[in-house]
CSV table of C-alpha atoms in Angstrom, one decimal:
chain,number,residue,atom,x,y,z
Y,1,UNK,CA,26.4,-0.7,-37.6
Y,2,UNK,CA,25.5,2.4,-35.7
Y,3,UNK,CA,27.4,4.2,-37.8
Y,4,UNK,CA,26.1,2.9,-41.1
Y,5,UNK,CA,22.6,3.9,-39.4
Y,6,UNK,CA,23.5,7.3,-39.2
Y,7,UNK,CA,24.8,7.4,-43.2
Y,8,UNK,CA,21.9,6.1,-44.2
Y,9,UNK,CA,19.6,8.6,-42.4
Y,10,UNK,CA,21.5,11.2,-43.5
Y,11,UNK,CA,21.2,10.1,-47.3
Y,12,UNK,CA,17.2,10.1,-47.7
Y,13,UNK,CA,16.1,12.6,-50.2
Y,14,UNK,CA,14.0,15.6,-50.0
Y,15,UNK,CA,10.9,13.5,-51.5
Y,16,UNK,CA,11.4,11.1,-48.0
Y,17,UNK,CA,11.1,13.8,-45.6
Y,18,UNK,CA,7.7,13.3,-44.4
Y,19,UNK,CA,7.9,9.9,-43.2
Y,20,UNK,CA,11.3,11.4,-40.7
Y,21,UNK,CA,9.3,11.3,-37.9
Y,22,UNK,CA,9.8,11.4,-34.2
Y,23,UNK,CA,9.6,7.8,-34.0
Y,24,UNK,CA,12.5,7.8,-36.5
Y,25,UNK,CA,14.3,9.2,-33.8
Y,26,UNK,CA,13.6,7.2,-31.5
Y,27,UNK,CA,14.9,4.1,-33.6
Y,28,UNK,CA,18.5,5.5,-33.9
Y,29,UNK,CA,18.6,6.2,-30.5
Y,30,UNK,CA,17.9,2.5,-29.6
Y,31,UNK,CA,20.3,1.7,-32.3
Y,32,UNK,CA,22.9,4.0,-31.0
Y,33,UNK,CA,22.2,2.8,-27.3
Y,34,UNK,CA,26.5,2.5,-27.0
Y,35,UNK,CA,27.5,6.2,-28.1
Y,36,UNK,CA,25.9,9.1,-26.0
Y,37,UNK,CA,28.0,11.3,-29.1
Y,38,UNK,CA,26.9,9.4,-31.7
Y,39,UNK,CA,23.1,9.6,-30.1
Y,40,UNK,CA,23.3,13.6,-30.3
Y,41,UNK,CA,24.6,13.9,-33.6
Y,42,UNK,CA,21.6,11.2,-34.5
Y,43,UNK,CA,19.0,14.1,-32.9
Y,44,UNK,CA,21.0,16.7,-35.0
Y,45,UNK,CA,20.4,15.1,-38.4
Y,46,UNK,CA,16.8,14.9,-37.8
Y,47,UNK,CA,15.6,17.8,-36.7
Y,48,UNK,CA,17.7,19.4,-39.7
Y,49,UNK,CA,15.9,17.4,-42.1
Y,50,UNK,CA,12.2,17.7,-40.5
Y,51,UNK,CA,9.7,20.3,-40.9
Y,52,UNK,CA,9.2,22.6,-38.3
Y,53,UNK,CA,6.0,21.3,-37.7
Y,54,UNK,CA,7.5,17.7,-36.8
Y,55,UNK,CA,10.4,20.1,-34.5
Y,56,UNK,CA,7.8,21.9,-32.8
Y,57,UNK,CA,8.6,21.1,-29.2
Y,58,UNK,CA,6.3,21.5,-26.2
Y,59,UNK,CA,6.8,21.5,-22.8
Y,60,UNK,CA,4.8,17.9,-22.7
Y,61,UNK,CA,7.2,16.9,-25.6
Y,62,UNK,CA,10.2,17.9,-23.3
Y,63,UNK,CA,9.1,16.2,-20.4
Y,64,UNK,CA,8.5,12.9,-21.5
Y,65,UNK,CA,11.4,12.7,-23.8
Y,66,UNK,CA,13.0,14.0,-20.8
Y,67,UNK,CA,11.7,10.7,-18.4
Y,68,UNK,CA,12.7,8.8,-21.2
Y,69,UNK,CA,16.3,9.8,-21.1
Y,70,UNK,CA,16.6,9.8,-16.9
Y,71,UNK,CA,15.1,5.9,-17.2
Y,72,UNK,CA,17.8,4.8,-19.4
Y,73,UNK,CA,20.4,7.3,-16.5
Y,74,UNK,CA,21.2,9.9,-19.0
Y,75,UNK,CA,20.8,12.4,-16.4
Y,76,UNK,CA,22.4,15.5,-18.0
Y,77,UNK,CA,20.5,15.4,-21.2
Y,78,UNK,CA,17.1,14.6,-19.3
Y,79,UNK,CA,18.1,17.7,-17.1
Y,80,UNK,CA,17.8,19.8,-19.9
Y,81,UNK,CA,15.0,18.9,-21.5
Y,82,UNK,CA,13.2,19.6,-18.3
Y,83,UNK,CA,15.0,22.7,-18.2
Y,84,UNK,CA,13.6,23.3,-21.9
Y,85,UNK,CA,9.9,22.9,-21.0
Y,86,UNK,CA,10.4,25.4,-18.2
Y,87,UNK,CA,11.3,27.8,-20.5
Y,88,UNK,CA,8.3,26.7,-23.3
Y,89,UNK,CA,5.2,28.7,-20.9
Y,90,UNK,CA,4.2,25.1,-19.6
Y,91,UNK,CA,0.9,24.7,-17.7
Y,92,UNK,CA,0.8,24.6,-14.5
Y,93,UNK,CA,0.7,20.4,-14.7
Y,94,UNK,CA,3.6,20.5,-17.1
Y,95,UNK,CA,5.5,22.8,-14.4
Y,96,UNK,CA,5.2,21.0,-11.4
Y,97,UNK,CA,6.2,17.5,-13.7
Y,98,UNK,CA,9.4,19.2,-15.4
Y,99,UNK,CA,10.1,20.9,-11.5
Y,100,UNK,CA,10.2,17.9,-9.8
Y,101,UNK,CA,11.7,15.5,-12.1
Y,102,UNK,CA,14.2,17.9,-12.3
Y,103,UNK,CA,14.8,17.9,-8.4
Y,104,UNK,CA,15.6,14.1,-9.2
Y,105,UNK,CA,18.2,14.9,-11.8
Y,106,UNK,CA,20.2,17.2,-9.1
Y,107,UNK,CA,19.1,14.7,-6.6
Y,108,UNK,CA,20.7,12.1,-8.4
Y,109,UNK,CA,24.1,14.2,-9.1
Y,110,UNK,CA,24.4,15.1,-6.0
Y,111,UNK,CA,22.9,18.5,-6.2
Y,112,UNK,CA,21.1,18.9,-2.8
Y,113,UNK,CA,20.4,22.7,-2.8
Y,114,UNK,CA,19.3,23.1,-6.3
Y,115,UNK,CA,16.8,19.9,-6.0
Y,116,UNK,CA,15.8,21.5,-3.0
Y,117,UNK,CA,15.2,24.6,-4.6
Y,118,UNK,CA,12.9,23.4,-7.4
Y,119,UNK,CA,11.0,21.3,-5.1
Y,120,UNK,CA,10.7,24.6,-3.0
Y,121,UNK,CA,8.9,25.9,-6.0
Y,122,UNK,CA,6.9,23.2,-6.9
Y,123,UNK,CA,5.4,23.5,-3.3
Y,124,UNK,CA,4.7,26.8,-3.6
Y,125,UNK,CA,3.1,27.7,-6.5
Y,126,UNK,CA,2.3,24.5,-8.3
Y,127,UNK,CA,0.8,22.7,-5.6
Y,128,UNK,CA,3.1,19.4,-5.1
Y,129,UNK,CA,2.4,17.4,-2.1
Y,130,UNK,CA,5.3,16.9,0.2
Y,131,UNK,CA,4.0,13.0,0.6
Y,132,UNK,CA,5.5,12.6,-3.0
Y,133,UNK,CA,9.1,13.9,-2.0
Y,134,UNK,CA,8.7,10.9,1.5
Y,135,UNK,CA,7.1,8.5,-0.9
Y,136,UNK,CA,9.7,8.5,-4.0
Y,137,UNK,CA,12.4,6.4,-4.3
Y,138,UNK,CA,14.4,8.7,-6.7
Y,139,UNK,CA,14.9,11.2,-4.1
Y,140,UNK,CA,16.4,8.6,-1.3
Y,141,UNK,CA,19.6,10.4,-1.9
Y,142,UNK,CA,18.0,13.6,-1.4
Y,143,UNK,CA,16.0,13.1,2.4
Y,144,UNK,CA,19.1,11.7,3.7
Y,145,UNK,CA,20.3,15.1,2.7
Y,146,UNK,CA,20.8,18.2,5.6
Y,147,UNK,CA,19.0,20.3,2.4
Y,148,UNK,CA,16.1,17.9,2.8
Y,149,UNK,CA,15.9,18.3,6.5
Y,150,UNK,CA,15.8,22.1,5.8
Y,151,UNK,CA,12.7,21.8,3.9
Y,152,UNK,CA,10.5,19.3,5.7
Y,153,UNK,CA,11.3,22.2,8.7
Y,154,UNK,CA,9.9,24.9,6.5
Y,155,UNK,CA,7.2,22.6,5.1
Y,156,UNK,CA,5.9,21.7,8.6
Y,157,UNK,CA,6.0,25.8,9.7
Y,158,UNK,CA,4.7,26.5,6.4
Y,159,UNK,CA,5.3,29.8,4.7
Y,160,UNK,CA,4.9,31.9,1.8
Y,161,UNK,CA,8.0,30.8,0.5
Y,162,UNK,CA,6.9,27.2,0.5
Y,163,UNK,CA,3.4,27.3,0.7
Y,164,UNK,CA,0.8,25.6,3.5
Y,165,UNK,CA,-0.1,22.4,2.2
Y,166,UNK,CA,1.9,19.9,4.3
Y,167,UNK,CA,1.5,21.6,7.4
Y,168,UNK,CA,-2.4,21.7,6.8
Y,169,UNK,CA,-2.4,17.9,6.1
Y,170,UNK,CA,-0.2,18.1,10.0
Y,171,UNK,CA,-2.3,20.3,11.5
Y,172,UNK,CA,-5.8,17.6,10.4
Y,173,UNK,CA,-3.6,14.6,12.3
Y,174,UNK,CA,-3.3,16.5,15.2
Y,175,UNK,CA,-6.6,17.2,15.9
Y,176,UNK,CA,-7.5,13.9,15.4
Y,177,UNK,CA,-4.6,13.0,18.1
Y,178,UNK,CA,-5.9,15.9,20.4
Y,179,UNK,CA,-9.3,17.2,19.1
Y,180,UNK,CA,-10.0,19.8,22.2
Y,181,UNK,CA,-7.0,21.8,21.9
Y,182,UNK,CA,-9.3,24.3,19.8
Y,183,UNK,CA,-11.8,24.2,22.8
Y,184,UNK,CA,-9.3,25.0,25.1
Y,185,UNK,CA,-7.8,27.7,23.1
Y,186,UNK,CA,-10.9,29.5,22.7
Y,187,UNK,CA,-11.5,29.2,26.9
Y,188,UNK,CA,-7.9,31.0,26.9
Y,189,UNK,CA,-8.5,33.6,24.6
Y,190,UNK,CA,-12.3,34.4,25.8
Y,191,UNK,CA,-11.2,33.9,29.4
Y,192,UNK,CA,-8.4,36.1,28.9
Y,193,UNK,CA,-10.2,38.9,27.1
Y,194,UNK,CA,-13.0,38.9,29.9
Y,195,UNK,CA,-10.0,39.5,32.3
Y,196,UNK,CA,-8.6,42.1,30.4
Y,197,UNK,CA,-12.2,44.0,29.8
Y,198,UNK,CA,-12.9,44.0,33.8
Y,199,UNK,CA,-9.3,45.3,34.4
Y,200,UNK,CA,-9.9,47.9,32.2
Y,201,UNK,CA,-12.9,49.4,34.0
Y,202,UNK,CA,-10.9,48.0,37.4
Y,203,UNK,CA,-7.7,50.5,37.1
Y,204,UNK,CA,-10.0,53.6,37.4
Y,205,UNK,CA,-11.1,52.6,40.2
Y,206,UNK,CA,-8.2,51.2,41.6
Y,207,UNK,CA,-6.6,54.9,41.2
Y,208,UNK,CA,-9.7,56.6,42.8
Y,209,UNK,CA,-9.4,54.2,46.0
Y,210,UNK,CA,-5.7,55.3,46.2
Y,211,UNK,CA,-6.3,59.1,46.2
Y,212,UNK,CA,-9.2,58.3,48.8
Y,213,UNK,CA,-12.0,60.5,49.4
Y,214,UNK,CA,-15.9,60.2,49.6
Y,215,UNK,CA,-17.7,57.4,48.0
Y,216,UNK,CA,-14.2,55.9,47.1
Y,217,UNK,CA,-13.9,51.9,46.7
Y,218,UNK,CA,-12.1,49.7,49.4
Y,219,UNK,CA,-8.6,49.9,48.6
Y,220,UNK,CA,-7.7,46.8,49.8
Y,221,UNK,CA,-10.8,44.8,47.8
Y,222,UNK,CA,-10.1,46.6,44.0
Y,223,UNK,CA,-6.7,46.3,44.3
Y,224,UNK,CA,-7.5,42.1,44.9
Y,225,UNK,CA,-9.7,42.5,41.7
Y,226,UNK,CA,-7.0,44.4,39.8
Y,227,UNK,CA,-4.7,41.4,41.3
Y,228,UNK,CA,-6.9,38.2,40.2
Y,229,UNK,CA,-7.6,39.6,36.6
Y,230,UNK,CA,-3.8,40.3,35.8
Y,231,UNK,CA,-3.1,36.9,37.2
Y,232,UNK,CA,-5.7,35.7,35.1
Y,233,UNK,CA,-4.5,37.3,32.2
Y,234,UNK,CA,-0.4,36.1,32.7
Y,235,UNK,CA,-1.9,32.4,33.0
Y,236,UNK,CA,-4.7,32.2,30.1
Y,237,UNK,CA,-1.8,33.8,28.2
Y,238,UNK,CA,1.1,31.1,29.6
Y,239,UNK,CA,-1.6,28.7,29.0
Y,240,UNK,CA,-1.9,29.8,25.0
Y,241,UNK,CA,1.4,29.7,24.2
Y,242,UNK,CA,2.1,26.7,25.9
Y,243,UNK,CA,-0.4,25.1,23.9
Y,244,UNK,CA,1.1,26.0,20.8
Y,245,UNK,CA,4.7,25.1,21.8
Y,246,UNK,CA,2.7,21.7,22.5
Y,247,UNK,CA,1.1,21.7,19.1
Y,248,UNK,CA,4.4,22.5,17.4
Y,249,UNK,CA,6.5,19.8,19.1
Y,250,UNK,CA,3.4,17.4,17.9
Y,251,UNK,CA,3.4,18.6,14.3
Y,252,UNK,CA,7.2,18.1,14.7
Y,253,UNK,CA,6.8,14.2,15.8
Y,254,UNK,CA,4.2,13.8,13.4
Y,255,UNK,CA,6.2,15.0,10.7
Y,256,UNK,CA,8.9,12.6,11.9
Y,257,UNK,CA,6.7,9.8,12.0
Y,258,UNK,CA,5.6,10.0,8.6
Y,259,UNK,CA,9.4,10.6,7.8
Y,260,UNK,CA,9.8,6.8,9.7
Y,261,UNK,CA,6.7,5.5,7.7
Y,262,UNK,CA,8.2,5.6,4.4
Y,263,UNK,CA,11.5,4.3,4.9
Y,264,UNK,CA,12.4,1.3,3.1
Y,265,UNK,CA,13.4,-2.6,4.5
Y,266,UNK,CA,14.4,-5.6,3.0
Y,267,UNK,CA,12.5,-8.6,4.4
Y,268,UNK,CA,14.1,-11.8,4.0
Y,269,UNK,CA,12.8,-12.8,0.9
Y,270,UNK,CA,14.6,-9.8,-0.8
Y,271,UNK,CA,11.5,-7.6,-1.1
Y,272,UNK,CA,11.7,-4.3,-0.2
Y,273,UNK,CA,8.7,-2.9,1.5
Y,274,UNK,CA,8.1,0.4,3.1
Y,275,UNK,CA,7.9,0.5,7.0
Y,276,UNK,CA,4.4,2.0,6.8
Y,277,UNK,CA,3.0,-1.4,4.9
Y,278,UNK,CA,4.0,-3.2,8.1
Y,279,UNK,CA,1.8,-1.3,9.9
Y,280,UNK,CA,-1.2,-4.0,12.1
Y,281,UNK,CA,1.2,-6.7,11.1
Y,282,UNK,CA,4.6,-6.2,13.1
Y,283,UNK,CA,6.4,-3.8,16.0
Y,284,UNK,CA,9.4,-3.1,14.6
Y,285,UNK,CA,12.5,-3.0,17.6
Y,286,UNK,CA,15.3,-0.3,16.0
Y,287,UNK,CA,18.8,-1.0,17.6
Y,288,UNK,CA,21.3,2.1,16.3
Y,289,UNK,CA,24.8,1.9,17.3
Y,290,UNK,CA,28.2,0.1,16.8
Y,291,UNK,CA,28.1,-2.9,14.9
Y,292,UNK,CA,30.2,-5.1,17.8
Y,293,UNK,CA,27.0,-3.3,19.9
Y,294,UNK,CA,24.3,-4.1,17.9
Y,295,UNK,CA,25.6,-7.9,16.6
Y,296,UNK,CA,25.7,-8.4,20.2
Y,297,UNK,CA,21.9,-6.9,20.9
Y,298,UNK,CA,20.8,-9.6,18.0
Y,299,UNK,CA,22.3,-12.4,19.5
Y,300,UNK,CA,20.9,-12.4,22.9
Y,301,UNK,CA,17.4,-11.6,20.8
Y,302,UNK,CA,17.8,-15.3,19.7
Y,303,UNK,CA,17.3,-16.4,23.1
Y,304,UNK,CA,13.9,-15.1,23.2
Y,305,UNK,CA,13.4,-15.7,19.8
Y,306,UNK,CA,10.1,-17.4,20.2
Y,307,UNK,CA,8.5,-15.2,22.5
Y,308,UNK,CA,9.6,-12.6,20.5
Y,309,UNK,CA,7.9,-13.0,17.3
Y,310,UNK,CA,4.5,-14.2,19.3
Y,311,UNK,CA,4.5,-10.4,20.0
Y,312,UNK,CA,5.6,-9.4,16.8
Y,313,UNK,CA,8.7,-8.2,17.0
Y,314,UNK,CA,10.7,-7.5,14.1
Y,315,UNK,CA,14.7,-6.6,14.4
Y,316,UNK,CA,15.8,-3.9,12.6
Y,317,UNK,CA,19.4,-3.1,12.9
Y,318,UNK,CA,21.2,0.5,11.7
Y,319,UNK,CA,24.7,0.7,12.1
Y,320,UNK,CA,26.7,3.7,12.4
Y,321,UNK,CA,27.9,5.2,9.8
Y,322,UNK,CA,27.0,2.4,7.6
Y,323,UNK,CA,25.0,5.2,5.4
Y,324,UNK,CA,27.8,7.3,4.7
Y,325,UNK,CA,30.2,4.3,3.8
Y,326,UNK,CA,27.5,3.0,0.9
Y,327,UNK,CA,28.6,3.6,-2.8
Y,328,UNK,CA,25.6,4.5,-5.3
Y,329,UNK,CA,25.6,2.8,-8.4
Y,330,UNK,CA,24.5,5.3,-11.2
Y,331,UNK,CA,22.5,3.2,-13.3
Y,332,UNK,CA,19.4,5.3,-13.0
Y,333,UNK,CA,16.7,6.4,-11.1
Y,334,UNK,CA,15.8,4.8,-7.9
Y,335,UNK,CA,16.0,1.2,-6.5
Y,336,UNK,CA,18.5,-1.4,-8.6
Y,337,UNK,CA,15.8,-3.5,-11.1
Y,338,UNK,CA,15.8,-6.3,-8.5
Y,339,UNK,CA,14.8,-4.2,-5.8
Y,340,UNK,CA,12.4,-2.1,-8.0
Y,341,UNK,CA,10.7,-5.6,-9.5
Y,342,UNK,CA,10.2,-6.8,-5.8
Y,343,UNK,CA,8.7,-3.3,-4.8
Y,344,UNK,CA,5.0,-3.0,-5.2
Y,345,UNK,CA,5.0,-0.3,-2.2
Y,346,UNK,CA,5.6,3.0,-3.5
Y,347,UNK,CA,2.6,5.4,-5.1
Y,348,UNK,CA,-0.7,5.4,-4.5
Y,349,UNK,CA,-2.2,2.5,-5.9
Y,350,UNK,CA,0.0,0.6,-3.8
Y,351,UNK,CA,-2.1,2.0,-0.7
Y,352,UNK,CA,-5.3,0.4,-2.6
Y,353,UNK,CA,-3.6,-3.1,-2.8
Y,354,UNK,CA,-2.6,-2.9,0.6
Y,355,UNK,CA,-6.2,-3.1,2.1
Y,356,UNK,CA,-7.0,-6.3,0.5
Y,357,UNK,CA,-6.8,-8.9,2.8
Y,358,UNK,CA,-4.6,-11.4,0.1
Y,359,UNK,CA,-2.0,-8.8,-0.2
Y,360,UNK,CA,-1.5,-8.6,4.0
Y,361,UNK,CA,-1.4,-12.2,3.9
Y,362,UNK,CA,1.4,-12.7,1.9
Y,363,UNK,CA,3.0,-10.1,3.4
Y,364,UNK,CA,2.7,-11.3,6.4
Y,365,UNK,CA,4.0,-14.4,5.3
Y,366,UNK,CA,7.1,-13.2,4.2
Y,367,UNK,CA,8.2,-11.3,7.7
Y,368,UNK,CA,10.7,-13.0,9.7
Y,369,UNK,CA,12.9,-12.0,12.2
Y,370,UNK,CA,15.2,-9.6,11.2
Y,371,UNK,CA,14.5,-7.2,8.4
Y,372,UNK,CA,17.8,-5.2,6.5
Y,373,UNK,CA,17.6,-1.3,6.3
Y,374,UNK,CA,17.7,-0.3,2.7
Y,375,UNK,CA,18.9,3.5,2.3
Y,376,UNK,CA,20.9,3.3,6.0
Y,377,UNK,CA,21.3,7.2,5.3
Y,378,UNK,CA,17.6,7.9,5.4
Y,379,UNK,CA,17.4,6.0,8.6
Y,380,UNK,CA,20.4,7.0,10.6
Y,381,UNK,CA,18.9,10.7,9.3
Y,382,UNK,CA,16.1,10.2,10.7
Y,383,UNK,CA,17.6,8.6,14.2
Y,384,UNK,CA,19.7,11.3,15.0
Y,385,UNK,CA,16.3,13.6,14.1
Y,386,UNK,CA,14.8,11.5,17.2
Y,387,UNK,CA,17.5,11.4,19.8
Y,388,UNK,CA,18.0,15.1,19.3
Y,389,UNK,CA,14.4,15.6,20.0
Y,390,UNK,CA,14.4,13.5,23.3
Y,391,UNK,CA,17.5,15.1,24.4
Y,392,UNK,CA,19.8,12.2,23.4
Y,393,UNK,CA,23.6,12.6,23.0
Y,394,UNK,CA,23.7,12.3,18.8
Y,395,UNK,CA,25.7,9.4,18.1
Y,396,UNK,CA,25.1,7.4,21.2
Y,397,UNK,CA,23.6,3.6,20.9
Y,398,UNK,CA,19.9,3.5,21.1
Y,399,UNK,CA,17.0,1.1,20.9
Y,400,UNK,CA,13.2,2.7,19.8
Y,401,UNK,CA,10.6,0.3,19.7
Y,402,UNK,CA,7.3,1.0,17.7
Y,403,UNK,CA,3.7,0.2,18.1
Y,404,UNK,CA,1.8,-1.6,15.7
Y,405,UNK,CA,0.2,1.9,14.4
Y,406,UNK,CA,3.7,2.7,13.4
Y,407,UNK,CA,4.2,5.2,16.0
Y,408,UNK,CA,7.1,5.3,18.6
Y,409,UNK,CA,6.3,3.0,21.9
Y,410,UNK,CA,8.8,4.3,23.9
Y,411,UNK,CA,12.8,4.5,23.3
Y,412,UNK,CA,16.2,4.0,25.3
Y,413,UNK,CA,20.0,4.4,25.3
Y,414,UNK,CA,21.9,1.3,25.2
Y,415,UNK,CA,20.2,-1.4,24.1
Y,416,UNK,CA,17.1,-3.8,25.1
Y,417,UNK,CA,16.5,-6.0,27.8
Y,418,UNK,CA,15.0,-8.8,25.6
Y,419,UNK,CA,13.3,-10.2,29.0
Y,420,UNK,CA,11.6,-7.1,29.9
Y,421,UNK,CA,10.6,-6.5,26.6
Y,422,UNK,CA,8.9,-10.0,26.2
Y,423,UNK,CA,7.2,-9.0,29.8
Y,424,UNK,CA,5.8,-5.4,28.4
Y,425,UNK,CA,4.9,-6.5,24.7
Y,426,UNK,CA,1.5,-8.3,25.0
Y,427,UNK,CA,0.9,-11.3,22.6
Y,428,UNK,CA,-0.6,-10.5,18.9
Y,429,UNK,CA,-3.7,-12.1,19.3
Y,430,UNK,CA,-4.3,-10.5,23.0
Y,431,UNK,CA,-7.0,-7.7,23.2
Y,432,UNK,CA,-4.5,-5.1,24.0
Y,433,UNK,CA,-2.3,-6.0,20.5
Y,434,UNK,CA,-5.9,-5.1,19.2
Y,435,UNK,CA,-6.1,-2.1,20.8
Y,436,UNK,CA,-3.2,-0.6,19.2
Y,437,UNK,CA,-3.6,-1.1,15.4
């Protein structure tokens, strides 16, 4: 039949030509849904019999024909259609769009450097926000990649080569997690400067009091001044840079913990939610490590299962290796349909929805005990990230608990003591749960 399509397109007469429209095209390509040849040769035809008007293609044109194709998981052709309206002078819209989608095409063939390398430039000069590469499920493959690691790091340092944005939208959190460090670096640098002006006028006489004579200083009392202020200057200085190293190691856990934010569970209704939508609601208990280790870990949780979940404890388990062992089906972009219908969590609107008080509730009624990692890459990623910056042995079995914000509570090797933990975790509806949401 798909062939009888094509003989009949190909038969219309001159006189027909103006009703061969792009729609047209469209038809034959659901008809020829079964041949990826037959579909090109389809595309041929029509564009030999359409004006150029009705050819005219546009970087727009490109880029949604080119989402269409990457939907149904024709990577390669959607690849070069984005690739086309690249090269069509596209706005700078129509750039970042055709950039980034096609950082999911090499994302999604495997192709960590060169996704990395457009999303590099959509950063930089078309203004993308680095919360899209957490927040989208078609790059999943990508941030469990060492490429993506590569540029978070030069996100969070920012850069002419990638731009300021995401370190900006840092730098606002950590004031808001330590809002005098600006106070105290300008004591440092007015403290140190006052120093440094009354040792230069101290060093003359310093040098006058050693070569003696009348009217000279005490030698013993300017060379204390010269003392205190280059003391004062090696501290105020210490002080400054210790400040920043501070400030770097908190844009680092930061960036980490919005890293941790957007990686994706399966609660035990099969819906897959984001870790950040459990935020007020649950305090997620990580256990990393061997899966006789970790089986273990969950079984002795059962014992305490009650007091447990009055505190809101929800078990998460990662196994290692686990990630590397999972096989991606290439059916598309993204989560399998299943996953993606029971998904309302990624984007923007989704952070709307959230706030209403029926969409917490039945989330809240769909939490249980144990939740199932989804992308185990991502998360053993982003383990490793965190035992490397607490000076952890990679690889070794670890427990990190999380508050209720989302942030990290505190973390260990080995795993839990259930008792101690029911002991330290108050109760959800005590004042101190309250305190940290």
């Amino acid at each position: 039949m798909a062939v009888v399509a094509v003989q009949q397109f190909l038969c219309f007469s001159e006189s027909n030509w103006r009703n061969i429209t792009r729609p047209c095209v469209r038809l034959h390509t659901a008809i020829l849904l079964r041949s990826r040849k037959r579909i090109q040769y389809s595309l041929i035809s029509c564009s030999s019999s359409q004006t150029p008007e009705a050819d005219t293609q546009t970087a727009e044109s490109c880029v949604n024909l080119g989402l269409e194709l990457f939907s149904k998981g024709w990577v390669k052709d959607a690849l070069t259609q984005f690739e086309t309206a690249l090269s069509l002078n596209p706005n700078p819209v129509e750039a970042q769009a055709a950039l980034y989608n096609k950082a999911c095409c090499h994302a999604y063939r495997g192709e960590g450097k060169k996704a990395a390398d457009c999303l590099r430039t959509a950063l930089r000069e078309y203004n993308l926000k680095f919360g899209t590469i957490l927040n989208d499920p078609d790059l999943a493959s990508f941030r469990a990649l060492p490429e993506f690691k590569e540029l978070q790091e030069e996100a969070r340092l920012g850069g002419e080569d990638i731009g300021y944005g995401f370190r900006r939208d840092l730098k606002l959190i950590s004031e808001v997690q330590a809002p005098f460090r600006g106070v105290r670096r300008f004591f440092y640098v007015a403290l140190t400067a006052a120093a440094g002006i009354s040792l230069f006028f101290t060093v003359p006489r310093l040098f006058y009091a050693i070569n003696g004579g009348d009217g000279a200083p005490d030698l013993l009392a300017t060379a204390g001044n010269a003392a205190i202020n280059i003391a004062g200057i090696v501290v105020f200085v210490a002080l400054f840079f210790w400040d920043n190293k501070k400030e770097e190691e908190q844009l680092a856990q930061i960036s980490r913990d919005e890293t941790l934010s957007r990686l994706p569970l399966r609660l035990s209704t099969n819906r897959v939610v984001e870790l950040v939508q459990l935020r007020d609601t649950v305090r997620p208990v990580i256990l990393a490590g061997k899966k006789e280790t970790v089986a273990l870990a969950m079984q002795r949780a059962e014992r305490f299962r009650a007091e447990l979940l009055g505190r809101g404890v929800l078990l998460v388990p990662v196994i290692w290796g686990e990630g590397r062992e999972t096989k991606i089906e290439k059916k598309g972009f993204g989560l399998q349909p299943k996953a993606a219908e029971a998904l309302p969590s990624i984007g923007e609107d989704f952070e709307k929805r959230a706030q209403s008080i029926t969409a917490k509730s039945k989330l809240k009624s769909e939490i249980r005990f144990k939740a199932e990692v989804v992308s185990p890459a991502e998360w053993e990623r982003w383990i490793r990230d965190q035992q490397k910056s607490e000076g952890v042995s990679l690889g070794e079995d670890v427990y990190i608990i999380l508050r209720l914000d989302g942030r990290v509570r505190r973390s260990g090797k080995g795993m839990p003591d259930w008792q101690q933990i029911v002991k330290e975790l108050p109760p959800m509806e005590a004042f101190l749960s309250k305190l940290e949401r």
